[in-house]
Amino acid sequence: VDAYRELGMSWEFTGLTFLEVFHVADREVLRPKDFPVLTGNRDYAHSRNGIYFASQYISPLTFKTEYSVGTGINFLPPAGQEPSLADLTRADIGVILRPLRPLRVENTYLLERLTDRSDGASIFNNHIIRSHWNWQFNREFSLRVIVQYNAVLANQQRTSLETTKNVNADFLHEALITDHELT
């Protein structure tokens, strides 16, 4: 049976400023039908400790960050090896800018890193950098652009993941057409 618990303490300050420290603990049971290399159900207990901070002290600027360290599961070990616990680092940094009333720009950096618990060798690093722009020209017309870079840097001796790097973009414009414009 999988289990999850989170303990935390948070503080709220002026200027929509928040600080939280937290502990997250998980238990997951992996089964041979999902991981054929396992001979029976296997229980994995893992946890993270972290800190979260967010502030909108200056109204057109919002800043948020979260950082945590602990353990996680390497779900994609090399062929023939069982999933194993690994050291985990996660980071999330975000900045939202509203330089003009109709423009919102959200920039985010995400990191997830697994390293071997016995020798500290890298299993993988996943870096995501995203920029999301939204222009609301008027009630009827908006434009959205999302550009994202994703890099998975994998150690082939520790994971079956492949190293990949890619950039993608998503463009969307919306125009609201009212009933009287259709007649």
C-alpha positions as a Python dict, from the first residue, in 0.01 Angstrom:
ca = {
    (1, 'V'): (0, 0, 0),
    (2, 'D'): (138, 340, -96),
    (3, 'A'): (142, 609, 173),
    (4, 'Y'): (218, 981, 177),
    (5, 'R'): (256, 1234, 456),
    (6, 'E'): (368, 1593, 467),
    (7, 'L'): (459, 1800, 769),
    (8, 'G'): (531, 2168, 746),
    (9, 'M'): (547, 2499, 921),
    (10, 'S'): (476, 2821, 737),
    (11, 'W'): (488, 3192, 801),
    (12, 'E'): (312, 3477, 622),
    (13, 'F'): (465, 3824, 609),
    (14, 'T'): (365, 4156, 455),
    (15, 'G'): (371, 4199, 79),
    (16, 'L'): (220, 3856, 11),
    (17, 'T'): (543, 3696, 132),
    (18, 'F'): (543, 3333, 250),
    (19, 'L'): (805, 3102, 395),
    (20, 'E'): (756, 2730, 459),
    (21, 'V'): (980, 2449, 576),
    (22, 'F'): (854, 2099, 510),
    (23, 'H'): (916, 1726, 535),
    (24, 'V'): (757, 1484, 288),
    (25, 'A'): (764, 1107, 342),
    (26, 'D'): (642, 844, 93),
    (27, 'R'): (615, 468, 90),
    (28, 'E'): (563, 292, -241),
    (29, 'V'): (522, -77, -309),
    (30, 'L'): (659, -184, -647),
    (31, 'R'): (525, -510, -793),
    (32, 'P'): (679, -771, -1024),
    (33, 'K'): (400, -715, -1278),
    (34, 'D'): (522, -352, -1315),
    (35, 'F'): (894, -431, -1274),
    (36, 'P'): (957, -790, -1395),
    (37, 'V'): (1307, -795, -1247),
    (38, 'L'): (1151, -799, -896),
    (39, 'T'): (1083, -1144, -749),
    (40, 'G'): (815, -1015, -511),
    (41, 'N'): (653, -692, -396),
    (42, 'R'): (915, -451, -266),
    (43, 'D'): (855, -162, -27),
    (44, 'Y'): (1047, 163, -86),
    (45, 'A'): (1040, 433, 183),
    (46, 'H'): (1177, 772, 80),
    (47, 'S'): (1157, 1130, 205),
    (48, 'R'): (1256, 1490, 136),
    (49, 'N'): (1317, 1801, 348),
    (50, 'G'): (1278, 2140, 192),
    (51, 'I'): (1203, 2508, 200),
    (52, 'Y'): (957, 2717, 0),
    (53, 'F'): (963, 3096, -35),
    (54, 'A'): (733, 3323, -235),
    (55, 'S'): (686, 3699, -242),
    (56, 'Q'): (495, 3963, -430),
    (57, 'Y'): (636, 4249, -223),
    (58, 'I'): (673, 4454, -541),
    (59, 'S'): (332, 4427, -711),
    (60, 'P'): (435, 4373, -1078),
    (61, 'L'): (688, 4105, -969),
    (62, 'T'): (625, 3768, -807),
    (63, 'F'): (914, 3547, -701),
    (64, 'K'): (884, 3188, -582),
    (65, 'T'): (1137, 2917, -511),
    (66, 'E'): (1139, 2571, -361),
    (67, 'Y'): (1440, 2357, -279),
    (68, 'S'): (1442, 2009, -129),
    (69, 'V'): (1682, 1720, -73),
    (70, 'G'): (1626, 1362, 34),
    (71, 'T'): (1577, 1027, -130),
    (72, 'G'): (1380, 910, -433),
    (73, 'I'): (1342, 597, -641),
    (74, 'N'): (1540, 530, -956),
    (75, 'F'): (1245, 382, -1149),
    (76, 'L'): (1454, 338, -1466),
    (77, 'P'): (1770, 146, -1373),
    (78, 'P'): (1979, -25, -1644),
    (79, 'A'): (1820, -337, -1794),
    (80, 'G'): (1816, -632, -1554),
    (81, 'Q'): (1860, -421, -1238),
    (82, 'E'): (1600, -352, -971),
    (83, 'P'): (1473, -2, -896),
    (84, 'S'): (1673, 145, -609),
    (85, 'L'): (1672, 436, -367),
    (86, 'A'): (1890, 727, -468),
    (87, 'D'): (1971, 1071, -331),
    (88, 'L'): (1732, 1330, -472),
    (89, 'T'): (1765, 1706, -520),
    (90, 'R'): (1478, 1919, -648),
    (91, 'A'): (1471, 2291, -721),
    (92, 'D'): (1202, 2515, -866),
    (93, 'I'): (1257, 2885, -928),
    (94, 'G'): (992, 3106, -1079),
    (95, 'V'): (961, 3474, -1159),
    (96, 'I'): (638, 3631, -1282),
    (97, 'L'): (655, 3981, -1431),
    (98, 'R'): (364, 4209, -1514),
    (99, 'P'): (544, 4505, -1677),
    (100, 'L'): (217, 4617, -1842),
    (101, 'R'): (-138, 4539, -1734),
    (102, 'P'): (-217, 4317, -2038),
    (103, 'L'): (120, 4134, -2035),
    (104, 'R'): (217, 3848, -1801),
    (105, 'V'): (559, 3683, -1834),
    (106, 'E'): (632, 3374, -1627),
    (107, 'N'): (984, 3228, -1630),
    (108, 'T'): (1059, 2899, -1457),
    (109, 'Y'): (1362, 2679, -1393),
    (110, 'L'): (1309, 2321, -1270),
    (111, 'L'): (1580, 2078, -1164),
    (112, 'E'): (1552, 1716, -1059),
    (113, 'R'): (1873, 1525, -988),
    (114, 'L'): (1926, 1166, -875),
    (115, 'T'): (2265, 1045, -752),
    (116, 'D'): (2380, 705, -630),
    (117, 'R'): (2365, 679, -250),
    (118, 'S'): (2682, 467, -224),
    (119, 'D'): (2930, 671, -427),
    (120, 'G'): (2753, 996, -525),
    (121, 'A'): (2770, 919, -898),
    (122, 'S'): (2513, 1095, -1111),
    (123, 'I'): (2214, 888, -1226),
    (124, 'F'): (2048, 1173, -1414),
    (125, 'N'): (1997, 1548, -1412),
    (126, 'N'): (1680, 1693, -1561),
    (127, 'H'): (1681, 2067, -1636),
    (128, 'I'): (1371, 2247, -1764),
    (129, 'I'): (1371, 2617, -1850),
    (130, 'R'): (1035, 2762, -1952),
    (131, 'S'): (915, 3107, -2055),
    (132, 'H'): (540, 3165, -2080),
    (133, 'W'): (417, 3496, -2227),
    (134, 'N'): (50, 3591, -2227),
    (135, 'W'): (-82, 3912, -2387),
    (136, 'Q'): (-448, 3998, -2329),
    (137, 'F'): (-494, 4274, -2587),
    (138, 'N'): (-863, 4315, -2507),
    (139, 'R'): (-1152, 4097, -2390),
    (140, 'E'): (-1182, 3936, -2731),
    (141, 'F'): (-820, 3879, -2832),
    (142, 'S'): (-518, 3724, -2659),
    (143, 'L'): (-185, 3572, -2761),
    (144, 'R'): (13, 3308, -2571),
    (145, 'V'): (367, 3188, -2636),
    (146, 'I'): (543, 2916, -2439),
    (147, 'V'): (907, 2830, -2511),
    (148, 'Q'): (1069, 2543, -2323),
    (149, 'Y'): (1414, 2386, -2309),
    (150, 'N'): (1437, 2037, -2158),
    (151, 'A'): (1764, 1852, -2099),
    (152, 'V'): (1789, 1504, -1950),
    (153, 'L'): (2154, 1425, -1882),
    (154, 'A'): (2165, 1051, -1811),
    (155, 'N'): (2445, 828, -1687),
    (156, 'Q'): (2394, 512, -1895),
    (157, 'Q'): (2572, 301, -1632),
    (158, 'R'): (2308, 399, -1370),
    (159, 'T'): (1984, 441, -1568),
    (160, 'S'): (1808, 328, -1884),
    (161, 'L'): (1714, 690, -1959),
    (162, 'E'): (1868, 839, -2271),
    (163, 'T'): (2038, 1178, -2274),
    (164, 'T'): (1811, 1418, -2460),
    (165, 'K'): (1801, 1791, -2520),
    (166, 'N'): (1519, 1969, -2694),
    (167, 'V'): (1351, 2304, -2739),
    (168, 'N'): (985, 2337, -2820),
    (169, 'A'): (743, 2624, -2858),
    (170, 'D'): (368, 2656, -2839),
    (171, 'F'): (181, 2950, -2992),
    (172, 'L'): (-187, 3015, -2938),
    (173, 'H'): (-408, 3309, -3027),
    (174, 'E'): (-766, 3334, -2918),
    (175, 'A'): (-1029, 3555, -3068),
    (176, 'L'): (-1374, 3569, -2916),
    (177, 'I'): (-1647, 3596, -3176),
    (178, 'T'): (-1979, 3722, -3048),
    (179, 'D'): (-2321, 3615, -3178),
    (180, 'H'): (-2392, 3949, -3345),
    (181, 'E'): (-2066, 3921, -3547),
    (182, 'L'): (-2186, 3590, -3697),
    (183, 'T'): (-2511, 3736, -3845),
}
